[in-house]
Coordinates of C-alpha atoms in Angstrom, one line a residue:
F1 CA -10.6 -7.9 141.4
N2 CA -11.5 -4.4 140.1
L3 CA -15.1 -5.7 139.4
V4 CA -15.7 -7.2 142.8
K5 CA -17.8 -5.1 145.2
G6 CA -15.9 -4.4 148.4
I7 CA -12.5 -4.5 146.8
G8 CA -11.5 -0.9 146.4
P9 CA -8.2 0.8 145.5
S10 CA -6.7 0.3 149.0
R11 CA -7.5 -3.4 149.2
L12 CA -6.4 -4.0 145.6
R13 CA -3.1 -2.3 146.3
A14 CA -2.7 -4.3 149.5
L15 CA -3.1 -7.5 147.4
W16 CA -0.7 -6.2 144.9
V17 CA 1.9 -5.7 147.6
Y18 CA 1.2 -8.9 149.5
F19 CA 1.5 -11.1 146.5
D20 CA 4.7 -9.3 145.3
H21 CA 2.9 -7.7 142.2
N22 CA 1.7 -11.1 141.0
M23 CA -2.1 -10.6 140.7
E24 CA -2.5 -14.0 139.1
A25 CA -1.2 -15.6 142.3
A26 CA -3.7 -13.4 144.2
W27 CA -6.6 -14.5 142.0
N28 CA -5.8 -18.2 142.7
A29 CA -4.9 -17.8 146.4
D30 CA -6.7 -19.8 149.0
P31 CA -9.2 -18.0 151.3
Q32 CA -7.0 -17.9 154.3
E33 CA -4.2 -16.3 152.4
L34 CA -6.5 -13.7 151.0
L35 CA -7.7 -12.8 154.5
S36 CA -4.0 -12.5 155.5
A37 CA -3.5 -10.1 152.6
G38 CA -6.2 -7.8 153.9
L39 CA -9.5 -8.9 152.5
G40 CA -12.4 -8.8 155.0
E41 CA -14.8 -11.6 155.3
Q42 CA -17.6 -10.0 153.3
A43 CA -15.3 -8.9 150.5
L44 CA -13.7 -12.4 150.5
N45 CA -17.1 -14.1 150.2
T46 CA -18.1 -11.8 147.3
F47 CA -14.9 -12.5 145.6
L48 CA -15.1 -16.3 146.0
K49 CA -18.5 -16.3 144.4
F50 CA -17.3 -14.1 141.5
R51 CA -14.2 -16.3 141.0
K52 CA -16.4 -19.4 140.5
E53 CA -18.1 -18.0 137.4
P54 CA -16.3 -14.9 136.1
N55 CA -17.7 -13.5 132.9
L56 CA -15.1 -10.9 131.7
D57 CA -15.9 -11.0 128.0
P58 CA -18.6 -8.2 128.2
I59 CA -16.1 -6.0 130.1
F60 CA -13.3 -6.5 127.6
D61 CA -15.7 -5.9 124.7
K62 CA -16.7 -2.5 126.2
I63 CA -13.0 -1.6 126.6
Q64 CA -12.3 -2.6 123.0
R65 CA -15.3 -0.7 121.7
A66 CA -14.1 2.4 123.6
H67 CA -10.7 2.1 122.0
A68 CA -9.3 2.0 125.5
H69 CA -6.7 -0.1 127.3
I70 CA -5.8 -1.1 130.9
C71 CA -2.8 0.2 132.7
T72 CA -1.6 -1.3 136.0
L73 CA 1.0 -0.2 138.6
D74 CA 3.5 -2.6 136.9
D75 CA 3.2 -0.9 133.5
D76 CA 5.7 1.7 132.3
E77 CA 2.9 3.9 131.2
Y78 CA 1.5 4.2 134.8
P79 CA 2.1 7.8 135.8
T80 CA 5.1 8.3 138.1
L81 CA 3.5 10.9 140.3
L82 CA 0.3 8.9 140.8
R83 CA 2.4 5.8 141.7
E84 CA 3.6 7.8 144.8
V85 CA 0.0 8.3 146.1
P86 CA -0.7 5.7 148.9
D87 CA -4.3 5.3 147.9
G88 CA -3.8 5.7 144.2
P89 CA -5.7 3.4 141.9
P90 CA -3.8 0.1 141.1
L91 CA -5.5 0.0 137.8
L92 CA -6.5 2.7 135.2
Y93 CA -8.6 2.5 132.1
I94 CA -7.1 4.8 129.5
R95 CA -8.2 6.2 126.1
G96 CA -5.2 7.8 124.4
R97 CA -1.7 7.7 125.9
I98 CA 0.1 9.0 128.9
F99 CA 3.8 9.8 128.4
P100 CA 6.7 10.5 130.9
E101 CA 6.7 14.2 130.0
D102 CA 3.1 14.3 131.4
D103 CA 4.8 14.2 134.9
L104 CA 5.3 18.0 134.4
A105 CA 1.6 18.7 135.0
L106 CA -0.7 21.2 136.6
A107 CA -4.3 20.4 137.6
M108 CA -6.8 23.1 136.9
V109 CA -10.3 22.8 138.6
G110 CA -13.1 25.0 139.7
T111 CA -16.8 25.6 139.7
R112 CA -19.1 24.4 136.9
K113 CA -20.9 27.7 137.1
A114 CA -17.9 29.9 136.4
S115 CA -18.1 33.7 135.9
T116 CA -16.7 35.4 132.8
Y117 CA -13.7 36.4 134.9
G118 CA -13.0 32.8 136.0
L119 CA -13.3 31.4 132.4
E120 CA -10.9 34.1 131.1
I121 CA -8.4 33.4 133.8
A122 CA -8.6 29.6 133.1
R123 CA -8.1 30.3 129.4
R124 CA -5.0 32.4 130.0
I125 CA -3.4 30.1 132.5
A126 CA -4.0 26.9 130.5
T127 CA -2.6 28.6 127.4
A128 CA 0.5 29.6 129.2
M129 CA 1.0 26.2 130.7
A130 CA 0.7 24.6 127.2
H131 CA 3.3 27.0 125.8
A132 CA 5.6 26.1 128.6
G133 CA 5.3 22.4 128.0
V134 CA 3.1 21.7 131.1
T135 CA 0.4 19.2 130.7
V136 CA -3.0 20.4 132.0
I137 CA -5.0 18.0 134.1
S138 CA -8.7 18.4 134.8
G139 CA -12.0 16.6 135.2
L140 CA -13.9 17.1 131.9
A141 CA -16.7 18.8 133.8
R142 CA -18.7 21.7 132.6
G143 CA -17.3 25.2 133.2
L144 CA -13.7 25.7 134.2
D145 CA -12.7 22.1 133.4
T146 CA -13.9 22.4 129.9
V147 CA -12.2 25.7 129.2
S148 CA -8.9 24.4 130.7
H149 CA -8.9 21.3 128.4
E150 CA -9.9 23.3 125.4
S151 CA -7.4 26.1 125.9
A152 CA -4.5 23.6 126.4
L153 CA -5.5 21.9 123.1
A154 CA -5.9 25.2 121.2
A155 CA -2.3 26.2 122.3
G156 CA -0.9 22.9 121.0
G157 CA -0.4 21.5 124.5
R158 CA -1.3 18.2 126.2
T159 CA -4.2 17.6 128.5
I160 CA -5.5 14.7 130.5
A161 CA -9.2 14.3 131.6
V162 CA -10.0 12.2 134.6
M163 CA -13.6 10.9 134.8
G164 CA -15.7 9.6 137.6
N165 CA -17.4 6.9 135.5
G166 CA -16.6 4.0 133.2
I167 CA -14.3 4.5 130.2
D168 CA -17.1 3.5 127.9
Q169 CA -19.1 6.6 128.7
L170 CA -18.2 10.2 128.1
Y171 CA -19.7 12.5 130.7
P172 CA -21.1 15.1 130.4
S173 CA -22.6 14.4 127.0
E174 CA -21.8 17.9 125.7
N175 CA -18.1 17.2 126.1
R176 CA -18.0 14.1 123.9
A177 CA -16.5 16.0 121.1
L178 CA -13.9 17.5 123.4
A179 CA -12.9 14.1 124.8
T180 CA -12.7 12.6 121.3
K181 CA -10.5 15.5 120.2
I182 CA -8.1 14.9 123.1
V183 CA -7.7 11.3 122.1
E184 CA -7.8 11.4 118.3
E185 CA -5.4 14.3 118.0
G186 CA -2.9 12.5 120.2
L187 CA -2.7 15.4 122.6
G188 CA -3.6 13.6 125.8
A189 CA -5.8 11.0 127.4
I190 CA -9.1 10.2 129.1
V191 CA -8.5 8.3 132.4
T192 CA -10.7 6.6 135.0
E193 CA -10.3 4.0 137.7
Y194 CA -13.9 2.8 137.3
P195 CA -14.8 -0.3 135.2
P196 CA -16.9 0.0 132.0
G197 CA -20.5 0.4 132.7
T198 CA -20.0 2.5 135.9
P199 CA -22.4 5.5 135.8
P200 CA -21.3 9.0 136.8
L201 CA -22.6 8.7 140.4
A202 CA -22.0 11.7 142.7
E203 CA -20.1 9.4 145.2
N204 CA -17.5 8.7 142.6
F205 CA -16.2 12.2 142.2
P206 CA -14.4 12.8 145.5
A207 CA -12.3 9.6 144.7
R208 CA -11.8 10.9 141.1
N209 CA -10.4 14.2 142.6
R210 CA -7.5 12.4 144.3
I211 CA -6.4 11.1 140.8
I212 CA -6.6 14.7 139.4
S213 CA -4.3 15.9 142.1
G214 CA -2.2 12.8 142.1
L215 CA -1.3 13.2 138.4
S216 CA -0.1 16.7 139.0
L217 CA 2.8 18.6 140.6
G218 CA 0.3 21.2 141.8
V219 CA -3.4 22.1 141.7
L220 CA -4.8 25.5 140.7
I221 CA -8.3 26.3 142.0
V222 CA -9.4 29.0 139.5
E223 CA -12.8 29.9 141.0
A224 CA -14.8 28.1 143.6
P225 CA -17.6 28.8 146.1
K226 CA -17.2 27.4 149.6
S227 CA -19.3 24.4 148.7
S228 CA -17.4 23.5 145.5
G229 CA -16.0 20.0 145.0
A230 CA -12.9 21.7 143.7
L231 CA -11.9 22.3 147.4
L232 CA -11.9 18.5 147.9
T233 CA -9.3 18.4 145.1
A234 CA -7.3 21.1 147.0
Q235 CA -7.4 19.0 150.1
A236 CA -6.3 15.9 148.2
A237 CA -3.4 17.8 146.9
L238 CA -2.4 18.9 150.4
D239 CA -2.7 15.3 151.6
Q240 CA -0.4 14.2 148.8
G241 CA 2.2 16.9 149.4
R242 CA 1.4 18.7 146.2
E243 CA 1.4 22.5 145.7
V244 CA -1.9 24.3 146.0
F245 CA -2.5 27.5 144.0
A246 CA -5.5 29.8 144.0
I247 CA -6.7 32.8 141.9
P248 CA -7.9 35.7 144.1
G249 CA -11.4 36.9 143.3
N250 CA -13.9 39.6 144.1
I251 CA -14.6 39.5 147.9
T252 CA -18.3 40.2 147.3
S253 CA -18.6 37.2 144.9
P254 CA -19.8 33.9 146.3
N255 CA -17.9 32.2 143.4
S256 CA -14.6 33.4 144.9
E257 CA -15.3 32.6 148.6
G258 CA -13.6 29.2 148.3
T259 CA -10.5 30.4 146.5
N260 CA -10.1 33.5 148.7
S261 CA -10.4 31.2 151.8
L262 CA -7.7 28.9 150.4
I263 CA -5.4 31.9 150.0
Q264 CA -6.1 32.9 153.6
D265 CA -5.2 29.3 154.7
G266 CA -1.8 29.4 152.8
A267 CA -2.5 28.5 149.2
K268 CA -0.1 30.3 146.8
L269 CA -1.8 33.4 145.4
V270 CA -1.5 33.4 141.6
M271 CA -1.4 36.8 139.8
R272 CA 0.3 35.5 136.6
P273 CA 1.3 32.2 135.0
E274 CA 5.0 32.7 136.1
D275 CA 3.9 32.3 139.7
I276 CA 2.9 28.8 139.0
L277 CA 5.8 27.9 136.7
E278 CA 8.4 28.9 139.3
E279 CA 6.9 26.6 141.8
L280 CA 6.5 23.7 139.4
K281 CA 10.2 24.1 138.5
M282 CA 11.1 23.5 142.1
S283 CA 8.7 20.6 142.4
R284 CA 10.0 19.1 139.2
Y285 CA 13.6 19.3 140.6
T286 CA 12.5 17.7 143.8
L287 CA 10.8 14.9 141.9
Q288 CA 13.9 14.2 139.8
T289 CA 16.0 14.2 143.0
K290 CA 13.7 11.7 144.8
Q291 CA 13.6 9.3 141.8
A292 CA 16.6 7.3 140.7
V293 CA 17.2 10.2 138.3
K294 CA 16.9 8.8 134.9
S295 CA 18.7 10.3 132.0
I296 CA 16.8 13.1 130.2
V297 CA 17.0 13.1 126.4
P298 CA 16.2 16.4 124.5
D299 CA 13.2 16.4 122.2
S300 CA 14.6 18.2 119.1
P301 CA 17.7 19.2 117.2
E302 CA 17.1 22.8 118.3
E303 CA 17.4 21.8 121.9
V304 CA 20.5 19.8 121.2
R305 CA 22.0 22.8 119.5
L306 CA 21.6 24.9 122.6
L307 CA 22.7 22.2 125.0
E308 CA 25.9 21.7 123.1
I309 CA 26.7 25.4 123.7
I310 CA 26.2 25.1 127.5
A311 CA 27.4 21.5 128.0
L312 CA 30.8 22.3 129.5
E313 CA 30.3 25.6 131.5
P314 CA 27.6 28.2 132.3
V315 CA 26.9 30.6 129.4
H316 CA 25.1 33.9 129.4
L317 CA 21.8 34.2 127.5
D318 CA 23.3 36.8 125.1
D319 CA 26.2 34.5 124.2
I320 CA 23.9 31.6 123.7
S321 CA 22.0 33.7 121.2
I322 CA 25.1 34.8 119.4
Q323 CA 26.6 31.3 119.2
S324 CA 23.4 29.6 118.1
G325 CA 22.4 32.4 115.6
L326 CA 18.9 32.4 117.1
P327 CA 17.0 35.6 118.2
I328 CA 17.4 36.2 121.9
H329 CA 13.7 36.1 122.5
Q330 CA 13.5 32.6 121.0
V331 CA 16.5 31.5 123.1
A332 CA 14.9 32.9 126.3
S333 CA 11.6 31.1 125.5
M334 CA 13.4 27.8 124.8
M335 CA 15.5 28.0 128.0
T336 CA 12.4 28.5 130.1
V337 CA 10.8 25.4 128.6
M338 CA 14.0 23.4 128.8
E339 CA 14.5 24.3 132.4
L340 CA 11.0 23.1 133.2
K341 CA 11.9 19.8 131.4
G342 CA 15.0 19.5 133.6
L343 CA 17.4 19.9 130.6
V344 CA 19.1 23.0 131.9
Q345 CA 19.8 24.8 135.1
T346 CA 20.0 28.5 136.0
V347 CA 23.4 29.1 137.7
G348 CA 23.3 32.9 137.9
A349 CA 21.6 36.0 136.4
M350 CA 20.8 34.9 132.8
M351 CA 23.4 32.2 133.0
F352 CA 22.5 28.6 131.9
Q353 CA 24.2 25.2 132.1
M354 CA 23.2 21.8 130.9
S355 CA 21.8 19.6 133.7
P356 CA 24.2 16.7 134.6
N357 CA 21.7 13.9 133.8
V358 CA 21.1 15.0 130.2
D359 CA 22.0 12.3 127.6
L360 CA 22.9 13.9 124.3
D361 CA 24.3 10.7 122.9
S362 CA 20.9 8.9 123.1
F363 CA 19.3 11.7 121.0
N364 CA 22.0 11.5 118.4
D365 CA 21.8 7.7 118.3
S366 CA 18.0 7.9 117.6
L367 CA 18.6 10.0 114.4

């Protein structure tokens, strides 16, 4: 279906819902049933011609050569946040892997012709997000996208790049090494909804932007003129109920007209990384509350060690440091990251308690 002209994400999702997630049944359905499911006459005729003589081998060959795989709405790997987007893609082509922890994500976008100021701010924010365990989402474009991806990787964090072309092409060509690094070092993924062979057409990028925002709890516009496509990503974020952040810029600089305008319209002004982290914490909590809150398992023995101290009652940061034998600055840093992950809750000034849905037993059983 993804290869049939006239069957876009909305119609594909409608088929998925109508046929109760059974796309094989949709493929074999009679024409009248397909019309009832939402296909128009023209799309139906195109599909029926395609169904008579489908030649999928070249497509699968391209996917295999790109070391990619297909992920559908029914797959566990399909991102939780993107699943909530009404017009989200029913199918993704992915190089690399997307993990549940990537739900804690910030999108960073902006102009391809960034100033020195914009590039430095992007570097600082992406580095801070990586240190806090936040996945950085961007579009692999020149300028701010590139710096956001590179800085997250340099800080040991995860990053996901969303393309507006087929998974068998890496665009722009100068970022092939960056894309390869993201995948081969196991620190993220390259994602697209477009089938192999799709060129990077200008008309693809507005649709690509909704995936960038859909993968994220919030979108940061670092630097953007009024005509920037990054503002479309901000609008997509608003439509999806995501947070929108913006970096204030020089009021005489055309490069900052878009971001300054966003702030005037209500985007959260960002002066430091903590401004973003506080909002993401609240969004993360809301997300966990909306979902059928799954048990959260700590990632390391060090996290378990701290959680065991605060499992029964709130404990002050100083006492956690004393009982764990760890320096207070290390404990403070770990608590910030663990709070973002949903492992701990702040219940007073410098007081922490383990979140009720943490499963310590599962971690111990995995050892």
